[in-house]
């Protein structure tokens, strides 16, 4: 086994983010790492990404120039978004769009609305999108966007004005052949409809392919909503097969009961797995005899998207949920859930990352030493962007597929991505996560070499 190298967290930032479009500012270079040093338990998502990137870069023997090129985003944009609130006052929000890379094609990635989203997080998520698209072989680069706001405190009208002004500020960035947003945390198909409409109004024609994750009636794809959870389950089933466990003999724990978590739980339940615990913002719910997932989904729907008060389960804490004895753990809530503080307490045989970045880089080697198979986010949750790709293809053709066709193709692409990475991991004797980075970085670097550097 190639050991996971330890690097210190001392990374020198030399980027200055400006309030206008900035591009090609080098931020990371191999020279900026000093080793060895004490590791912090709390990592920023970007540091977690860089730790893994650096490991793969060493295996691939990336030269310094290529390293710098691939570590740094192509473009980072910060915009001010003034919104007239319902009471007539003006409130200014901050919005971001980071294009990490567009070597493989137009950049692709979601937009999240959250009170604590920041440029560091968006940068990490944009790079993950690059590697994610490469892993599942869709012809896109990576991007991510965000607006620092609390959508729960905004009225529907305020949310619409915020979305339209954010889009208006980024008209030169977005485009069906340039950069294609999608939903992410706290954004949904309605938000995508507003982006599509704003962009279309400004270009004087309907441009459905400028966003994915739209309502089906506006050119969205069948199966897009369930795609991420469906992809998680395809990978989980492939993982169970590798360790010789039948789905209907396995126990499953799911953290998060939003779109990804609830679909993953439901599909594992349909496979005959015993889903013993799930959680949402109100806490964890355990029933060792197995939860009735369809009933819980219905309960949550009727209870303002909350499982609070669900009767047929014991209430447990989120921390306890992660540490339960089970075969499969699906963290499908948010970043940084499994770190150095709790990785040694995890008892699952497989961790299938429904969320982006639920395991910190610090936890990787601990989980590996425990023999846990981690199906990394850039593979496990790539079903969403895979069906986004199908949606973009359908929009451009003006020809729409049945749900059955979407699911069949999704399953095929996810399964072949899993098998491919499994082979890479065997070939190099590395983990699936390391294999994913090695494969993705190699693909983007090879493409870049062939394209050459424009001067
Ligand atoms: N936000 C999703 C992700 O993190 C989907 C991105 C997309 O479909 O472009 O993968």
Coordinates of N, CA and C and ligand atoms in Angstrom, one line a residue, residues 108-112 125 129 132 144 180-185 212 224 228 356 381-382 384-389, ligand 1:
X108 N -19.3 22.9 -15.3 CA -20.6 22.5 -14.8 C -20.6 22.4 -13.3
X109 N -21.7 22.8 -12.7 CA -21.7 22.7 -11.2 C -22.8 23.5 -10.6
X110 N -23.2 23.1 -9.4 CA -24.4 23.6 -8.8 C -24.2 25.0 -8.2
X111 N -25.3 25.6 -7.7 CA -25.3 26.8 -7.0 C -25.9 26.6 -5.6
X112 N -25.2 27.0 -4.5 CA -25.8 26.8 -3.2 C -26.2 28.1 -2.5
X125 N -15.4 23.0 -3.9 CA -16.5 22.3 -4.6 C -16.4 22.4 -6.1
X129 N -16.0 19.2 -8.7 CA -16.8 19.1 -10.0 C -16.0 18.7 -11.1
X132 N -15.1 15.1 -10.6 CA -16.3 14.3 -10.7 C -16.7 14.0 -12.1
X144 N -18.6 25.9 -9.5 CA -19.6 25.9 -8.4 C -19.9 27.4 -8.1
X180 N -22.5 26.0 -17.0 CA -23.9 25.5 -16.9 C -24.3 25.2 -15.4
X181 N -25.0 26.1 -14.7 CA -25.3 25.8 -13.3 C -26.4 24.7 -13.1
X182 N -26.6 24.3 -11.9 CA -27.5 23.3 -11.5 C -27.9 23.5 -10.0
X183 N -28.9 22.8 -9.5 CA -29.2 22.9 -8.1 C -28.1 22.4 -7.2
X184 N -28.0 22.9 -6.0 CA -27.2 22.3 -5.0 C -27.9 22.6 -3.6
X185 N -27.1 22.7 -2.6 CA -27.8 22.9 -1.3 C -28.7 24.1 -1.3
X212 N -29.2 23.0 -15.7 CA -29.9 21.7 -15.6 C -30.6 21.6 -14.2
X224 N -34.0 13.3 -13.1 CA -32.9 14.2 -12.6 C -32.9 14.3 -11.1
X228 N -29.0 11.6 -8.1 CA -27.8 11.6 -7.2 C -28.0 10.3 -6.3
X356 N -21.1 16.0 -0.7 CA -19.7 16.4 -1.1 C -18.9 16.6 0.1
X381 N -21.6 10.4 -5.6 CA -22.7 11.3 -5.9 C -22.7 11.9 -7.3
X382 N -21.9 11.3 -8.2 CA -21.8 11.8 -9.5 C -23.1 11.5 -10.4
X384 N -25.9 12.8 -10.1 CA -26.6 14.1 -10.4 C -26.0 14.7 -11.6
X385 N -24.7 14.9 -11.7 CA -24.2 15.6 -12.8 C -24.3 14.7 -14.1
X386 N -24.3 13.4 -13.9 CA -24.5 12.5 -15.1 C -25.8 12.8 -15.7
X387 N -26.9 12.8 -14.9 CA -28.2 13.1 -15.5 C -28.3 14.6 -15.9
X388 N -27.6 15.5 -15.3 CA -27.5 16.9 -15.8 C -26.9 16.8 -17.2
X389 N -25.9 16.0 -17.4 CA -25.4 15.9 -18.8 C -26.5 15.4 -19.8
Ligands
LIG1 N1 -24.8 20.1 -7.3 C1 -24.6 18.7 -7.8 C2 -23.2 18.1 -7.5 O1 -22.6 18.6 -6.6 C3 -25.0 18.6 -9.3 C4 -24.2 19.5 -10.2 C5 -24.7 19.5 -11.7 O2 -25.6 18.7 -12.0 O3 -24.1 20.3 -12.4 O4 -22.8 17.2 -8.1

